[in-house]
């Protein structure tokens, strides 16, 4: 059974404008959704949305500002599959070194060539991988359902500065996706779902 979503407890300070004092709970929920939904939190996962509010603290108003600032403890629904979990997605693209998989809401899933069921080969003409099963070429078809196993989840901190590459010049660093899932398809039952139907 797929358990790719977890509940994570977080705390944050939420700013509430005076116009929203009468609808405090709705404003807190809206502000948390705006800040977290669809964002990848380093070493946590992809935030899908607010689950619930656990508690709120005292509200503080700072000198010269009419808004209140409230400490809030809440739970988020987060996409973070566990290592060893088997998921089903669709093939987004193929290259001579890997297959990219999408879950529709998350696209940074990579299966390197050495993690494919063996023996697998890349067809340069078709630009697709195939599994050579008893002299039959079973292709990894774009857009079709594929079953894979999570091997590792890599979090990449955002790059904030450029690195020097020559005197007087700077070359921007290539930005890595904030979260990458490394997967495999080495075991029976993994790969194209149509192979095992």
mmCIF file of N, CA and C in Angstrom, residues 92-150:
data_model
loop_
_atom_site.group_PDB
_atom_site.id
_atom_site.type_symbol
_atom_site.label_atom_id
_atom_site.label_comp_id
_atom_site.label_asym_id
_atom_site.label_seq_id
_atom_site.Cartn_x
_atom_site.Cartn_y
_atom_site.Cartn_z
ATOM 1 N N UNK A 92 7.855 10.413 -17.992
ATOM 2 C CA UNK A 92 7.822 11.781 -18.531
ATOM 3 C C UNK A 92 8.789 11.913 -19.702
ATOM 4 N N UNK A 93 9.996 11.358 -19.550
ATOM 5 C CA UNK A 93 10.998 11.454 -20.614
ATOM 6 C C UNK A 93 12.073 10.392 -20.421
ATOM 7 N N UNK A 94 12.832 10.158 -21.495
ATOM 8 C CA UNK A 94 13.954 9.217 -21.465
ATOM 9 C C UNK A 94 15.172 9.892 -22.073
ATOM 10 N N UNK A 95 16.335 9.573 -21.521
ATOM 11 C CA UNK A 95 17.604 9.988 -22.118
ATOM 12 C C UNK A 95 18.502 8.761 -22.127
ATOM 13 N N UNK A 96 19.681 8.877 -22.689
ATOM 14 C CA UNK A 96 20.579 7.729 -22.763
ATOM 15 C C UNK A 96 21.137 7.333 -21.400
ATOM 16 N N UNK A 97 20.900 8.161 -20.371
ATOM 17 C CA UNK A 97 21.422 7.861 -19.038
ATOM 18 C C UNK A 97 20.351 7.579 -17.996
ATOM 19 N N UNK A 98 19.075 7.940 -18.278
ATOM 20 C CA UNK A 98 18.043 7.776 -17.241
ATOM 21 C C UNK A 98 16.632 7.870 -17.807
ATOM 22 N N UNK A 99 15.684 7.570 -16.923
ATOM 23 C CA UNK A 99 14.256 7.747 -17.200
ATOM 24 C C UNK A 99 13.718 8.718 -16.156
ATOM 25 N N UNK A 100 12.938 9.719 -16.592
ATOM 26 C CA UNK A 100 12.275 10.664 -15.684
ATOM 27 C C UNK A 100 10.824 10.245 -15.531
ATOM 28 N N UNK A 101 10.345 10.250 -14.290
ATOM 29 C CA UNK A 101 8.974 9.826 -13.991
ATOM 30 C C UNK A 101 8.225 10.984 -13.353
ATOM 31 N N UNK A 102 6.938 11.061 -13.646
ATOM 32 C CA UNK A 102 6.078 12.070 -13.035
ATOM 33 C C UNK A 102 4.947 11.397 -12.254
ATOM 34 N N UNK A 103 4.536 12.073 -11.193
ATOM 35 C CA UNK A 103 3.341 11.654 -10.451
ATOM 36 C C UNK A 103 2.213 12.661 -10.691
ATOM 37 N N UNK A 104 2.350 13.494 -11.697
ATOM 38 C CA UNK A 104 1.460 14.594 -12.081
ATOM 39 C C UNK A 104 1.678 15.827 -11.205
ATOM 40 N N UNK A 105 1.819 15.660 -9.895
ATOM 41 C CA UNK A 105 2.046 16.796 -8.999
ATOM 42 C C UNK A 105 3.526 16.929 -8.618
ATOM 43 N N UNK A 106 4.359 15.955 -9.001
ATOM 44 C CA UNK A 106 5.791 15.974 -8.690
ATOM 45 C C UNK A 106 6.540 15.275 -9.823
ATOM 46 N N UNK A 107 7.548 15.978 -10.406
ATOM 47 C CA UNK A 107 8.221 15.466 -11.595
ATOM 48 C C UNK A 107 9.680 15.071 -11.407
ATOM 49 N N UNK A 108 10.279 15.350 -10.280
ATOM 50 C CA UNK A 108 11.711 15.123 -10.117
ATOM 51 C C UNK A 108 12.020 13.729 -9.571
ATOM 52 N N UNK A 109 11.644 12.723 -10.360
ATOM 53 C CA UNK A 109 11.909 11.319 -10.020
ATOM 54 C C UNK A 109 12.788 10.753 -11.130
ATOM 55 N N UNK A 110 13.958 10.248 -10.759
ATOM 56 C CA UNK A 110 14.928 9.765 -11.735
ATOM 57 C C UNK A 110 15.277 8.301 -11.482
ATOM 58 N N UNK A 111 15.307 7.541 -12.568
ATOM 59 C CA UNK A 111 15.797 6.169 -12.533
ATOM 60 C C UNK A 111 17.017 6.129 -13.452
ATOM 61 N N UNK A 112 18.203 5.977 -12.853
ATOM 62 C CA UNK A 112 19.437 5.916 -13.635
ATOM 63 C C UNK A 112 19.502 4.578 -14.380
ATOM 64 N N UNK A 113 20.285 4.547 -15.459
ATOM 65 C CA UNK A 113 20.357 3.349 -16.309
ATOM 66 C C UNK A 113 20.769 2.095 -15.546
ATOM 67 N N UNK A 114 21.641 2.235 -14.546
ATOM 68 C CA UNK A 114 22.082 1.061 -13.786
ATOM 69 C C UNK A 114 21.034 0.594 -12.778
ATOM 70 N N UNK A 115 19.929 1.320 -12.674
ATOM 71 C CA UNK A 115 18.852 0.943 -11.746
ATOM 72 C C UNK A 115 17.639 0.355 -12.473
ATOM 73 N N UNK A 116 17.776 0.116 -13.781
ATOM 74 C CA UNK A 116 16.702 -0.495 -14.564
ATOM 75 C C UNK A 116 16.796 -2.015 -14.477
ATOM 76 N N UNK A 117 15.667 -2.668 -14.746
ATOM 77 C CA UNK A 117 15.651 -4.121 -14.775
ATOM 78 C C UNK A 117 16.658 -4.591 -15.834
ATOM 79 N N UNK A 118 17.358 -5.677 -15.549
ATOM 80 C CA UNK A 118 18.457 -6.105 -16.410
ATOM 81 C C UNK A 118 18.048 -7.303 -17.265
ATOM 82 N N UNK A 119 18.470 -7.328 -18.521
ATOM 83 C CA UNK A 119 19.259 -6.327 -19.238
ATOM 84 C C UNK A 119 18.349 -5.302 -19.929
ATOM 85 N N UNK A 120 18.677 -4.028 -19.788
ATOM 86 C CA UNK A 120 17.938 -2.949 -20.462
ATOM 87 C C UNK A 120 18.900 -2.160 -21.335
ATOM 88 N N UNK A 121 18.376 -1.670 -22.460
ATOM 89 C CA UNK A 121 19.200 -0.960 -23.436
ATOM 90 C C UNK A 121 18.457 0.277 -23.915
ATOM 91 N N UNK A 122 19.224 1.261 -24.372
ATOM 92 C CA UNK A 122 18.636 2.489 -24.911
ATOM 93 C C UNK A 122 18.624 2.409 -26.426
ATOM 94 N N UNK A 123 17.449 2.605 -27.037
ATOM 95 C CA UNK A 123 17.305 2.618 -28.480
ATOM 96 C C UNK A 123 17.463 4.068 -28.940
ATOM 97 N N UNK A 124 18.600 4.369 -29.586
ATOM 98 C CA UNK A 124 18.904 5.740 -30.024
ATOM 99 C C UNK A 124 17.860 6.268 -31.007
ATOM 100 N N UNK A 125 17.410 5.423 -31.898
ATOM 101 C CA UNK A 125 16.431 5.845 -32.918
ATOM 102 C C UNK A 125 15.100 6.214 -32.271
ATOM 103 N N UNK A 126 14.608 5.365 -31.378
ATOM 104 C CA UNK A 126 13.319 5.591 -30.713
ATOM 105 C C UNK A 126 13.424 6.567 -29.532
ATOM 106 N N UNK A 127 14.664 6.739 -29.030
ATOM 107 C CA UNK A 127 14.918 7.565 -27.830
ATOM 108 C C UNK A 127 14.147 7.019 -26.629
ATOM 109 N N UNK A 128 14.125 5.682 -26.527
ATOM 110 C CA UNK A 128 13.436 4.992 -25.433
ATOM 111 C C UNK A 128 14.309 3.845 -24.924
ATOM 112 N N UNK A 129 14.112 3.514 -23.662
ATOM 113 C CA UNK A 129 14.733 2.334 -23.072
ATOM 114 C C UNK A 129 13.836 1.130 -23.326
ATOM 115 N N UNK A 130 14.461 -0.056 -23.402
ATOM 116 C CA UNK A 130 13.671 -1.282 -23.469
ATOM 117 C C UNK A 130 14.370 -2.368 -22.653
ATOM 118 N N UNK A 131 13.558 -3.282 -22.158
ATOM 119 C CA UNK A 131 14.045 -4.440 -21.419
ATOM 120 C C UNK A 131 14.103 -5.598 -22.407
ATOM 121 N N UNK A 132 15.241 -6.247 -22.501
ATOM 122 C CA UNK A 132 15.413 -7.396 -23.388
ATOM 123 C C UNK A 132 15.016 -8.643 -22.599
ATOM 124 N N UNK A 133 13.742 -9.039 -22.744
ATOM 125 C CA UNK A 133 13.213 -10.185 -22.000
ATOM 126 C C UNK A 133 13.016 -11.353 -22.967
ATOM 127 N N UNK A 134 13.832 -12.374 -22.829
ATOM 128 C CA UNK A 134 13.764 -13.584 -23.663
ATOM 129 C C UNK A 134 13.683 -13.213 -25.146
ATOM 130 N N UNK A 135 14.606 -12.314 -25.560
ATOM 131 C CA UNK A 135 14.724 -11.840 -26.933
ATOM 132 C C UNK A 135 13.537 -11.014 -27.406
ATOM 133 N N UNK A 136 12.735 -10.507 -26.490
ATOM 134 C CA UNK A 136 11.649 -9.577 -26.804
ATOM 135 C C UNK A 136 12.030 -8.204 -26.269
ATOM 136 N N UNK A 137 11.821 -7.173 -27.076
ATOM 137 C CA UNK A 137 12.117 -5.807 -26.649
ATOM 138 C C UNK A 137 10.858 -5.194 -26.033
ATOM 139 N N UNK A 138 10.826 -5.141 -24.712
ATOM 140 C CA UNK A 138 9.690 -4.566 -23.991
ATOM 141 C C UNK A 138 10.059 -3.114 -23.655
ATOM 142 N N UNK A 139 9.374 -2.172 -24.321
ATOM 143 C CA UNK A 139 9.744 -0.760 -24.213
ATOM 144 C C UNK A 139 9.146 -0.073 -22.985
ATOM 145 N N UNK A 140 9.914 0.869 -22.466
ATOM 146 C CA UNK A 140 9.450 1.811 -21.437
ATOM 147 C C UNK A 140 8.780 2.948 -22.208
ATOM 148 N N UNK A 141 7.461 2.936 -22.300
ATOM 149 C CA UNK A 141 6.703 3.855 -23.153
ATOM 150 C C UNK A 141 6.381 5.175 -22.437
ATOM 151 N N UNK A 142 6.606 6.300 -23.148
ATOM 152 C CA UNK A 142 6.297 7.619 -22.598
ATOM 153 C C UNK A 142 4.815 7.747 -22.274
ATOM 154 N N UNK A 143 4.515 8.342 -21.124
ATOM 155 C CA UNK A 143 3.131 8.602 -20.728
ATOM 156 C C UNK A 143 2.383 7.407 -20.187
ATOM 157 N N UNK A 144 3.034 6.256 -20.138
ATOM 158 C CA UNK A 144 2.364 5.036 -19.671
ATOM 159 C C UNK A 144 2.709 4.752 -18.212
ATOM 160 N N UNK A 145 1.812 4.036 -17.492
ATOM 161 C CA UNK A 145 2.044 3.737 -16.074
ATOM 162 C C UNK A 145 3.271 2.864 -15.842
ATOM 163 N N UNK A 146 4.025 3.232 -14.819
ATOM 164 C CA UNK A 146 5.251 2.521 -14.482
ATOM 165 C C UNK A 146 5.359 2.398 -12.966
ATOM 166 N N UNK A 147 5.794 1.233 -12.512
ATOM 167 C CA UNK A 147 5.945 0.983 -11.076
ATOM 168 C C UNK A 147 7.433 1.033 -10.736
ATOM 169 N N UNK A 148 7.766 1.750 -9.665
ATOM 170 C CA UNK A 148 9.174 1.939 -9.289
ATOM 171 C C UNK A 148 9.314 1.932 -7.775
ATOM 172 N N UNK A 149 10.546 1.731 -7.318
ATOM 173 C CA UNK A 149 10.845 1.658 -5.888
ATOM 174 C C UNK A 149 11.737 2.837 -5.503
ATOM 175 N N UNK A 150 11.417 3.482 -4.376
ATOM 176 C CA UNK A 150 12.194 4.623 -3.898
ATOM 177 C C UNK A 150 13.504 4.116 -3.298
#
